[in-house]
Coordinates of C-alpha atoms in Angstrom, one line a residue:
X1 CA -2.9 16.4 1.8
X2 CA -5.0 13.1 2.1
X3 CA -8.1 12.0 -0.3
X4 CA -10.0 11.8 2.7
X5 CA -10.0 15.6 3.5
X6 CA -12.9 17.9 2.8
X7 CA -10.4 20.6 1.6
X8 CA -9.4 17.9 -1.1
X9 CA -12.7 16.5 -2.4
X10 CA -14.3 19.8 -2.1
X11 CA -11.0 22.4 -2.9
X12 CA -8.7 20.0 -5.0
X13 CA -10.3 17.5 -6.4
X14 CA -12.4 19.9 -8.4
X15 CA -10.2 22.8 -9.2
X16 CA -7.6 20.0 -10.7
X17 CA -10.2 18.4 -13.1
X18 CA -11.0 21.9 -14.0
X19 CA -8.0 22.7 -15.1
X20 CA -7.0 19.3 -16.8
X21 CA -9.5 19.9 -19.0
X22 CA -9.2 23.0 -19.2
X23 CA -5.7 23.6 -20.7
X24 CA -5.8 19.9 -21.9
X25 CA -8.7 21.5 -24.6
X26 CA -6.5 24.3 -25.1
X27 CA -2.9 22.6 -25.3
X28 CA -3.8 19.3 -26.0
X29 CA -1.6 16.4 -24.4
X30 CA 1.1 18.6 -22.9
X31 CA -1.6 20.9 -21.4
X32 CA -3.1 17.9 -19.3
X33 CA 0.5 16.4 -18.5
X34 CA 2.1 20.4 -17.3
X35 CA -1.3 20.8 -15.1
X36 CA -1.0 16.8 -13.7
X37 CA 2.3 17.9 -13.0
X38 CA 1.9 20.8 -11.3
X39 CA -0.8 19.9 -9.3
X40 CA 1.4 16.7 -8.2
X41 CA 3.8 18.8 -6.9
X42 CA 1.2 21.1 -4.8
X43 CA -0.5 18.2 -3.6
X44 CA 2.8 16.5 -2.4
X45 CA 4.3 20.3 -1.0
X46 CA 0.8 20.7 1.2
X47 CA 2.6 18.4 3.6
X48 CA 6.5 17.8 2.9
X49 CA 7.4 21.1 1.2
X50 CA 10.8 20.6 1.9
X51 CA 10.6 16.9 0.8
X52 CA 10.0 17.9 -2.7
X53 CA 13.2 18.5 -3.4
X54 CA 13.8 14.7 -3.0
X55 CA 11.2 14.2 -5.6
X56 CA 13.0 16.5 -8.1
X57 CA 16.0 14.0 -7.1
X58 CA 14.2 11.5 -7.9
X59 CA 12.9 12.6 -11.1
X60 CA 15.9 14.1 -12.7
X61 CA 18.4 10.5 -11.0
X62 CA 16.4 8.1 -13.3
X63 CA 15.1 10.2 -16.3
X64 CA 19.2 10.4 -16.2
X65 CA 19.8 7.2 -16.5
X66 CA 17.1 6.3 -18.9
X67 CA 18.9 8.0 -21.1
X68 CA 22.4 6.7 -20.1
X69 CA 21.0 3.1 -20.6
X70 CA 19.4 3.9 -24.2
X71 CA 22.8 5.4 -25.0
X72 CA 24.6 2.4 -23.9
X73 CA 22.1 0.8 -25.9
X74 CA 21.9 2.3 -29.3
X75 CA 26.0 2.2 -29.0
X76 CA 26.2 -0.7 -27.8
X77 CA 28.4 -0.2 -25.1
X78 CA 27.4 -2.6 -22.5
X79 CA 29.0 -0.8 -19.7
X80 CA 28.0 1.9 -20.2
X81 CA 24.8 0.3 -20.1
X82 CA 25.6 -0.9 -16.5
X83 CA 27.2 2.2 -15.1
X84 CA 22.8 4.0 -16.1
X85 CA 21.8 1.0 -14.5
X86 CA 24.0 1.6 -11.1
X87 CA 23.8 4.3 -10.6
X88 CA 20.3 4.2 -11.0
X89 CA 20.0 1.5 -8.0
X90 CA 22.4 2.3 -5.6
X91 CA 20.7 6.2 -6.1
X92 CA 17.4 5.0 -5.5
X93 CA 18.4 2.2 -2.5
X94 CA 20.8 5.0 -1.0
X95 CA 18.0 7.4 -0.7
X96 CA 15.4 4.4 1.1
X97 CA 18.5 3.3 3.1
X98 CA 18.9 7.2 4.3
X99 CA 15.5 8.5 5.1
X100 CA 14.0 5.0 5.8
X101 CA 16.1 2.6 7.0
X102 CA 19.2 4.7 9.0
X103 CA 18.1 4.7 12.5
X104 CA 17.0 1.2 12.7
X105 CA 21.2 0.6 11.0
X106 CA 22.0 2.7 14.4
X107 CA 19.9 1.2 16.1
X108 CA 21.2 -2.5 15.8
X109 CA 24.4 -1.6 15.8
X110 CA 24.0 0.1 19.3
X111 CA 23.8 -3.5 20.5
X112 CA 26.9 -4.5 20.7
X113 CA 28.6 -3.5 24.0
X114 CA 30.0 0.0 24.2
X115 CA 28.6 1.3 21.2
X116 CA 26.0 3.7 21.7
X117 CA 25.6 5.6 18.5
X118 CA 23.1 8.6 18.6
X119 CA 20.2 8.5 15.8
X120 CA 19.9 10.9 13.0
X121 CA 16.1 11.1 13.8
X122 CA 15.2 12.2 10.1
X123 CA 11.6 12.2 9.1
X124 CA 10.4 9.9 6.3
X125 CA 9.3 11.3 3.8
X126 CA 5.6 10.3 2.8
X127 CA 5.4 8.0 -0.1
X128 CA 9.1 7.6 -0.4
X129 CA 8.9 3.6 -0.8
X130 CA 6.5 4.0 -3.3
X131 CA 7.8 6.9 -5.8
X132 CA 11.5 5.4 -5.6
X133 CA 10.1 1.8 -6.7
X134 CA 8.5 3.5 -9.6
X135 CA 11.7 5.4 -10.7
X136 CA 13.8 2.5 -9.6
X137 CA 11.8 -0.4 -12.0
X138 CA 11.6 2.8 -14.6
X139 CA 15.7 2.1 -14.9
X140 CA 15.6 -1.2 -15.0
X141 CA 13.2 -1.5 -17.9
X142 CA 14.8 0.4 -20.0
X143 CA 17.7 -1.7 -18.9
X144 CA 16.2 -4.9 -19.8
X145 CA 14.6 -3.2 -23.3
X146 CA 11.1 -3.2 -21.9
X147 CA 9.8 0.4 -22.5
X148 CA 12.1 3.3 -24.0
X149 CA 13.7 6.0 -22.9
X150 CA 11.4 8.9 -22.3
X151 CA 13.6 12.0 -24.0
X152 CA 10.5 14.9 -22.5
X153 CA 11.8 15.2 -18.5
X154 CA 8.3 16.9 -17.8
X155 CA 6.5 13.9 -18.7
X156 CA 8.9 11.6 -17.4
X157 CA 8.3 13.8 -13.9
X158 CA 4.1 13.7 -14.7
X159 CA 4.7 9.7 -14.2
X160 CA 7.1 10.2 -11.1
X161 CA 4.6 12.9 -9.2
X162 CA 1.2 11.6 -10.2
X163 CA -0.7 12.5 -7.6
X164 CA -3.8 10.0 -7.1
X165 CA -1.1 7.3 -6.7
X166 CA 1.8 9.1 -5.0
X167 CA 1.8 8.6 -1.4
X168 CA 0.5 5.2 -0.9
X169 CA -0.1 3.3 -4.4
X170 CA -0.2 1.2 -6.5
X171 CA 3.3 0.9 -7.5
X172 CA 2.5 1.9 -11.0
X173 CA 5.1 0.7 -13.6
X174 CA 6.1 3.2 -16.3
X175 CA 5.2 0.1 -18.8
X176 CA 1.9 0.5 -17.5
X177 CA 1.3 4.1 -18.4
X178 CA 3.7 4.8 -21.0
X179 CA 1.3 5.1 -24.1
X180 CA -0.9 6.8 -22.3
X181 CA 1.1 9.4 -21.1
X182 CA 1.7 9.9 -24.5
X183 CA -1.5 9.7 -26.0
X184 CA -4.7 9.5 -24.1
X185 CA -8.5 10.1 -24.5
X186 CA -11.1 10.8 -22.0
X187 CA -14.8 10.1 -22.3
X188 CA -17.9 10.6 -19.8
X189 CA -18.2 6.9 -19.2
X190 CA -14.6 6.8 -18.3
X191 CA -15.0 9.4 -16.2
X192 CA -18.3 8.2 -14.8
X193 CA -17.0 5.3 -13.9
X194 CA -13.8 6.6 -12.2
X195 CA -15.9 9.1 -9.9
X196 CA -18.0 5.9 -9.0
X197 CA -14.8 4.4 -8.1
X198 CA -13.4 7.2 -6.4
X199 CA -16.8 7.4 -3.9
X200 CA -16.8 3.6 -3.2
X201 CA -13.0 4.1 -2.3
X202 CA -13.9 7.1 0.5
X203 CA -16.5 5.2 1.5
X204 CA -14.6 1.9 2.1
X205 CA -12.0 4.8 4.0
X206 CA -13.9 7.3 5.9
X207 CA -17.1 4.4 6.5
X208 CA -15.3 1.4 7.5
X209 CA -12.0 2.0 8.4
X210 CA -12.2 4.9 10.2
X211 CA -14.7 2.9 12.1
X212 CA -12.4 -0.1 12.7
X213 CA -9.4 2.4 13.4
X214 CA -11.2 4.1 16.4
X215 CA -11.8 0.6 17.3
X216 CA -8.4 -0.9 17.5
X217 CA -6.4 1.9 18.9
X218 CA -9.3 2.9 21.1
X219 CA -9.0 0.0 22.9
X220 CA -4.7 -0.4 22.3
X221 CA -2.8 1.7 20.3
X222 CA 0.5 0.2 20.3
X223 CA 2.5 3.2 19.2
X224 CA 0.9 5.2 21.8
X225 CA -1.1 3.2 24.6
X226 CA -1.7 6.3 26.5
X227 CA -4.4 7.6 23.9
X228 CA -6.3 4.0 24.6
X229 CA -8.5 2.6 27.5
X230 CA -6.4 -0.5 27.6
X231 CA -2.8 1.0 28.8
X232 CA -1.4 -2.7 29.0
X233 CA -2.2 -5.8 26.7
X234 CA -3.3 -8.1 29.6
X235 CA -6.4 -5.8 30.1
X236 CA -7.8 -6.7 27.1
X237 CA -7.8 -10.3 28.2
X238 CA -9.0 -12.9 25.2
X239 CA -12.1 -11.0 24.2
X240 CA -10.5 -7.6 24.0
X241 CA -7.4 -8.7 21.9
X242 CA -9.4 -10.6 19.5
X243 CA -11.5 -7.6 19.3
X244 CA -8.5 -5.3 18.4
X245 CA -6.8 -7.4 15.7
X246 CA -10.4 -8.3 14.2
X247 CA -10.7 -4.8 14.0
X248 CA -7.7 -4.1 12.7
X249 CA -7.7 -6.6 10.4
X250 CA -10.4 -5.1 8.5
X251 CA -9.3 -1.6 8.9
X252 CA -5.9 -2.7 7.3
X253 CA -7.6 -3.6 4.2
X254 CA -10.3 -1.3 4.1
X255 CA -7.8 2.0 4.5
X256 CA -5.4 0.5 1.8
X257 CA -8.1 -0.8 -0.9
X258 CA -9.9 2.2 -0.4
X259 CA -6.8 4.4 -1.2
X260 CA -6.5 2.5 -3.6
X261 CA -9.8 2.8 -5.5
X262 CA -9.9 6.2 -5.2
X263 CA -6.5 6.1 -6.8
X264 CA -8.0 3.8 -9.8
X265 CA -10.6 6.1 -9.8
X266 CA -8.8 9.5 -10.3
X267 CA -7.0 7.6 -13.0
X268 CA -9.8 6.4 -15.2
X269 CA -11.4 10.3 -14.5
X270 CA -7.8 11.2 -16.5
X271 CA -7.6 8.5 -19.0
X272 CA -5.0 6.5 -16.9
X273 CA -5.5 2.7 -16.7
X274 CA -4.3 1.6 -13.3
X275 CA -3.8 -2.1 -12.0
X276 CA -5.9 -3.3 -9.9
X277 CA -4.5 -4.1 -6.2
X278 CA -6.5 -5.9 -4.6
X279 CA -8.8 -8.8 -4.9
X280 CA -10.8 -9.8 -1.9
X281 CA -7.8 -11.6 -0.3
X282 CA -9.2 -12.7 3.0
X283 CA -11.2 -15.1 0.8
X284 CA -8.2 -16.6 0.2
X285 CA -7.7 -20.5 0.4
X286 CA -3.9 -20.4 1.2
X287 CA -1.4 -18.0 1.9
X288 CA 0.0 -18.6 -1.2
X289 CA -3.4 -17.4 -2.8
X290 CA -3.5 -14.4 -0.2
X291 CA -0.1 -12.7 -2.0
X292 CA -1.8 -13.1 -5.2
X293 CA -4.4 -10.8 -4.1
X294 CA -3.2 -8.5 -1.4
X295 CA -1.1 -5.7 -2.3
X296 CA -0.2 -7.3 -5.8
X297 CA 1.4 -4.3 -7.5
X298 CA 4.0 -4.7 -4.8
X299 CA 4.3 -8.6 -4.8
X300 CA 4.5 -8.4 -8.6
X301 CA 7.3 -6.0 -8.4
X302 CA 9.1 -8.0 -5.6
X303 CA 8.4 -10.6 -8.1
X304 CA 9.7 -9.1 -11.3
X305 CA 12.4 -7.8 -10.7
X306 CA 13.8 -9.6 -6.7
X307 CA 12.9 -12.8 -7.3
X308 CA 13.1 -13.8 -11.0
X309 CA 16.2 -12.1 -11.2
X310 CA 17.6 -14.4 -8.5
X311 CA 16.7 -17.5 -10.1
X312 CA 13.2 -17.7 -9.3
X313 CA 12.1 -21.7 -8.9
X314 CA 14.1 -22.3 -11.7
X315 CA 17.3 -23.4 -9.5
X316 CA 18.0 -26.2 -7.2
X317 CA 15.6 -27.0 -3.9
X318 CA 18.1 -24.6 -1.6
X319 CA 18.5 -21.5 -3.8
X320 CA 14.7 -21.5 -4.4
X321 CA 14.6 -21.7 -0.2
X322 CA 17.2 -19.0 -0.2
X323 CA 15.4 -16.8 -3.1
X324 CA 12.4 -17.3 -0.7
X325 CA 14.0 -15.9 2.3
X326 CA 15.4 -13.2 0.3
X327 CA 12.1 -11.3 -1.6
X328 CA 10.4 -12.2 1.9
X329 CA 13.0 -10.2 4.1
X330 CA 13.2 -7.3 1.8
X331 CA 9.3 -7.4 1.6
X332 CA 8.9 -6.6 5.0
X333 CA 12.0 -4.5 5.2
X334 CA 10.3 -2.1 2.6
X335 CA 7.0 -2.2 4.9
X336 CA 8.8 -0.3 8.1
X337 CA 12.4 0.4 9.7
X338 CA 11.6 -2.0 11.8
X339 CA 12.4 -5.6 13.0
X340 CA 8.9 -6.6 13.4
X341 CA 7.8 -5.9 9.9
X342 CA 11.1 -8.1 8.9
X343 CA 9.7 -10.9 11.1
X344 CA 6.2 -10.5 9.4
X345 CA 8.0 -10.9 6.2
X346 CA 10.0 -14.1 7.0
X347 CA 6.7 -15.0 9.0
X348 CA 4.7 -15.4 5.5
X349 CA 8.1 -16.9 3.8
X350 CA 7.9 -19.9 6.3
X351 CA 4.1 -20.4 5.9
X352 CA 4.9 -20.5 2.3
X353 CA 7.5 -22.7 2.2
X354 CA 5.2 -25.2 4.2
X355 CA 2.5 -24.9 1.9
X356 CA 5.0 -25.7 -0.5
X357 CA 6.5 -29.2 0.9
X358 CA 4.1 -30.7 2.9
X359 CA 0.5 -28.4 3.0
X360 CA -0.4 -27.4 0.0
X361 CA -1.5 -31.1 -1.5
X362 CA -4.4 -31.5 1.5
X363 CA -5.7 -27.6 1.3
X364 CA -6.8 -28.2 -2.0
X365 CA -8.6 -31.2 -0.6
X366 CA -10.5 -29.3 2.6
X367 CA -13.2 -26.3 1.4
X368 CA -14.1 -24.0 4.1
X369 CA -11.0 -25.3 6.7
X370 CA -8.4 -24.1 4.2
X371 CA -10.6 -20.6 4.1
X372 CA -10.5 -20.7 7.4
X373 CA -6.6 -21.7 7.7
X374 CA -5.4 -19.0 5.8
X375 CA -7.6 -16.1 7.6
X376 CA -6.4 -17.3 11.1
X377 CA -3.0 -17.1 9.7
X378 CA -3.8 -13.6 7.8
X379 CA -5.2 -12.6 11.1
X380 CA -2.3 -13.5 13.1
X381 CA 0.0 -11.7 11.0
X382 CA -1.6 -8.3 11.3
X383 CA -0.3 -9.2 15.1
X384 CA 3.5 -9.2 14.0
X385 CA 2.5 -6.5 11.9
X386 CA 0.8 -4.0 14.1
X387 CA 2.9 -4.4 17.4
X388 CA 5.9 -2.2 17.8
X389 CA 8.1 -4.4 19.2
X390 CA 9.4 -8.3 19.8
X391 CA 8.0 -8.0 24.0
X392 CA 4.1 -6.5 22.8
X393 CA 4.4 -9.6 20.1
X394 CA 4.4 -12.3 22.5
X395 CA 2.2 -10.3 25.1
X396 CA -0.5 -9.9 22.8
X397 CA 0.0 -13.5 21.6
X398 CA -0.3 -14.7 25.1
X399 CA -3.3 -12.8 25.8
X400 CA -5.0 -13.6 22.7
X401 CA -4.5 -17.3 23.7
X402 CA -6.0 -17.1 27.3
X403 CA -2.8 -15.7 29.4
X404 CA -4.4 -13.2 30.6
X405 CA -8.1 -14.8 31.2
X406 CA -11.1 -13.8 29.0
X407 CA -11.7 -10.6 29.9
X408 CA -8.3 -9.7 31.0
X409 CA -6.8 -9.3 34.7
X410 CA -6.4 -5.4 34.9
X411 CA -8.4 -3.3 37.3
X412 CA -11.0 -3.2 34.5
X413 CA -12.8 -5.8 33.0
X414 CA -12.5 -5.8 29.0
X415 CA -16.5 -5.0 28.7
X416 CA -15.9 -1.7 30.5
X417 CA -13.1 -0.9 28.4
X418 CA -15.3 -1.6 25.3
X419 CA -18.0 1.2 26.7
X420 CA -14.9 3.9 27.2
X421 CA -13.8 3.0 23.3
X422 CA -17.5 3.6 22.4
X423 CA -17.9 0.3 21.1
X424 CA -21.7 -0.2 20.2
X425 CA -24.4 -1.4 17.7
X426 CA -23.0 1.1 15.4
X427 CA -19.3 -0.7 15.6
X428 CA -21.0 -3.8 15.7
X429 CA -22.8 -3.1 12.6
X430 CA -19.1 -1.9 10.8
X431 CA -18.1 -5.4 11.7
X432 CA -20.8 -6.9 9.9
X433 CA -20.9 -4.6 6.8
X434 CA -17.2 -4.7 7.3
X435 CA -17.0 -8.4 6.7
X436 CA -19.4 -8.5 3.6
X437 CA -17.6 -5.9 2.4
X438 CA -14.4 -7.9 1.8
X439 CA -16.0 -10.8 -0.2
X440 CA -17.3 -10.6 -3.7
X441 CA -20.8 -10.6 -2.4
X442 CA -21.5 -6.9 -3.4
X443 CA -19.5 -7.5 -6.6
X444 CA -22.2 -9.7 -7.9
X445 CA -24.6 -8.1 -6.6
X446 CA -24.0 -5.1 -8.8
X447 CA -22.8 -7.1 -11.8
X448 CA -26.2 -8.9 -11.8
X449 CA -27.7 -5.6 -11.5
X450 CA -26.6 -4.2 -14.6
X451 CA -28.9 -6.1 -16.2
X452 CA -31.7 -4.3 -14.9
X453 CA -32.3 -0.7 -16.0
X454 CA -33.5 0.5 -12.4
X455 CA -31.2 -1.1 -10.0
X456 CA -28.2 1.1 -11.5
X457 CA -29.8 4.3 -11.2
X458 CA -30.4 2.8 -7.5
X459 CA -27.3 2.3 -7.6
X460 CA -26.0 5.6 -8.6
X461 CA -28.6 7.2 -5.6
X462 CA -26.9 4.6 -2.9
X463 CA -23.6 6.1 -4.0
X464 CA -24.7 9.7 -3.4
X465 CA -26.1 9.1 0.1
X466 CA -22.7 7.3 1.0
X467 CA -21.0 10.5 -0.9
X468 CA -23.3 12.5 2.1
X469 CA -22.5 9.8 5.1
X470 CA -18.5 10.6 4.3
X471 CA -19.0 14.4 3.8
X472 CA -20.8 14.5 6.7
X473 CA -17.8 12.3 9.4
X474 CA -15.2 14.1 7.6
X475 CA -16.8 17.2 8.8
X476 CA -17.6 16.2 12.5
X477 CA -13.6 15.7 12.3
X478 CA -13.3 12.2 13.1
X479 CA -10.5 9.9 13.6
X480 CA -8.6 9.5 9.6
X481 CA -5.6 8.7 9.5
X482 CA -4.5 6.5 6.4
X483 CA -1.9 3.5 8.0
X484 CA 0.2 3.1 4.6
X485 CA 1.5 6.9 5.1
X486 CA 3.7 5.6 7.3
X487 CA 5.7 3.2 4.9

């Protein structure tokens, strides 16, 4: 089930609230947290009922621990202490390393001459990167004396299976949540101000990306080029790849920061105080600044508890290079079982590293060329990113760059392939709104309209039309798929 489904918003959505507050006004606390739970674990069956059982793993692995480590703890009996902790991580990384990351370990090793292994072919499970972080840095707080060991497994499982953040984030931190999963209040404004979230979230989804989407894989779908007008890269020609990784540049961060508002949203409906993750990164001034605002509950994580633990900056010139390479591999490692994604990681590490030694001290010094640095740089990473292999990498970077002509050298020019993807003003139009969208302009915009007593209220009424725009796609079926599924 997907947020974006008219079966949720119009089925789920409102039967859950309903209930919340339903048995949360007759049970209180453990009402709301038994029907959160509950409805978590529907919500995740709908599409991996088998895969629930991993969940339950999960779940029962590190609420084990906890408690191992707090024994350890209160006993003082440090290995104890490490013995929760290890089993905690090798649990958690076995699991990834099994359902994620086997086939590509086949895979590699098939490589080497007269080896050919056969592949376990074992479907990921959705959301397992993000709900075995969660659990994962649960462990290691308790660990490091950060939060304490939750002793109620039901609410320990109501922060494993939340459902508005489940499947594809934030990576919310038990520290984050803790009191309130113990003790939180609701109010109209709260939940006011969480629907509003939720609706500019499935607007930014179903609107904008959706648009974008049947943009980029109309014209090439990497994973399956038969379902687009362009079945080889060098048709697109310079005009048609620019086109795709625009498009799928903004449909990247559209389908993710919309998930993740609705997310937020859901959240603050419940009483739940999210993080924010995102914060308008292609205005970004560096690539430095860009991980500070893309995707920042997972950068913060690979930050807490990857690359502080390994020494952070606080080491010599070489084990800062090395602790670098390190959080950068395993960040695009944790994106995809796949070698590209690992290249996109060590991609950003190098850039990093550059801005570090010899760029950073002239980007401060050039407005509007470093802003135009780092989204050329963004851009070209969604490249890396989006192509399924090494050979479609360096294709599309040739043809991006004029190897293939302007408007491409296959039977059909890129302008025809355009009018088969059903590229017109409308698209256009998503490219605009698209790119306003993704600065603060609209942010300010409705900040300097709260001082106003009208312009909210007109606010409110834009909301409900775009409410009607998305209810409206969603039920001519178009093209929704939501990209972070997949990791």
């Amino acid at each position: 089930m997907v947020f974006s489904e008219l079966y949720f918003v119009f089925g789920f959505f409102p039967l859950f609230f309903l209930c919340y507050y339903l048995f949360g006004k007759l049970f209180g606390l453990r009402g709301k947290n038994v029907t959160l739970f509950l409805f978590s674990l529907f919500f995740y069956a709908w599409g991996e009922p088998v895969y629930v059982l991993l969940m339950f793993y999960s779940t029962i692995l590190d609420y084990t621990c906890g408690r191992i480590i707090e024994k350890g703890h209160n006993t003082e009996n440090q290995r104890l202490k490490k013995t929760g902790l290890i089993i905690s991580l090798v649990g958690n990384l076995g699991l990834l390393c099994t359902f994620k990351y086997l086939d590509l370990f086949i895979e590699t090793l098939n490589y080497i001459p007269k080896v050919n292994l056969p592949l376990a072919e074992i479907a990921l499970p959705i959301g397992i990167s993000f709900y075995t972080f969660q659990t994962m840095s649960y462990s290691i707080d308790v660990y490091y004396g950060k939060v304490k060991a939750q002793h109620d497994i039901v609410t320990f499982g109501t922060y494993v299976t939340m459902f508005p953040q489940l499947i594809a984030g934030p990576v919310v931190r038990y520290s984050t949540v803790e009191a309130e999963l113990m003790g939180r209040v609701e109010n109209i404004d709260g939940f006011s101000n969480g629907l509003r979230r939720f609706i500019v979230g499935l607007g930014k989804k179903v609107i904008i990306a959706n648009s974008m989407a049947s943009i980029a894989d109309g014209l090439y779908n990497p994973l399956n080029p038969a379902a687009s007008t362009a079945h080889n890269i060098s048709e697109l020609g310079v005009i048609g790849s620019w086109v795709v990784i625009i498009a799928y540049t903004l449909h990247i961060y559209f389908d993710f920061s919309g998930y993740s508002d609705m997310a937020i949203g859901m959240g603050k409906m419940m009483g739940f105080k999210f993080l924010e993750n995102f914060n308008y990164p292609y205005i970004s001034k560096s690539i430095t600044e860009f991980w500070r605002r893309w995707h920042i509950s997972m950068s913060t994580f690979f930050r807490d508890y990857v690359y502080i633990p390994l020494g952070g900056s606080r080491c010599n010139t070489l084990k800062w290079i090395r602790n670098i390479l390190i959080v950068w591999f395993a960040t695009g490692l944790w994106h995809g079982a796949n070698w590209t994604f690992v290249l996109w990681g060590l991609y950003f590490a190098a850039i990093l590293l550059l801005e570090k030694f010899v760029l950073g001290k002239y980007l401060k010094k050039l407005p509007v060329i470093n802003n135009i640095y780092a989204l050329f740089l963004i851009v070209y990473g969604w490249v890396i990113f989006h192509m399924d292999n090494m050979t479609q990498i360096g294709e599309f970077t040739r043809t991006m760059f004029g190897g293939s002509g302007l408007l491409g050298d296959g039977k059909m020019n890129v302008l025809t392939l355009m009018s088969q993807a059903e590229i017109g003003t409308v698209s256009v139009a998503m490219f605009v709104i698209g790119a306003i969208a993704s600065t603060p302009i609209l942010g300010k915009l409705k900040k300097a309209s709260e001082k106003s007593a009208v312009l909210p209220v007109l606010g409110d009424v834009a909301l409900l039309a775009m409410f009607i725009i998305c209810v409206a796609e969603l039920a001519t079926g178009s093209y929704n798929p939501f990209i972070y599924f997949a990791f």
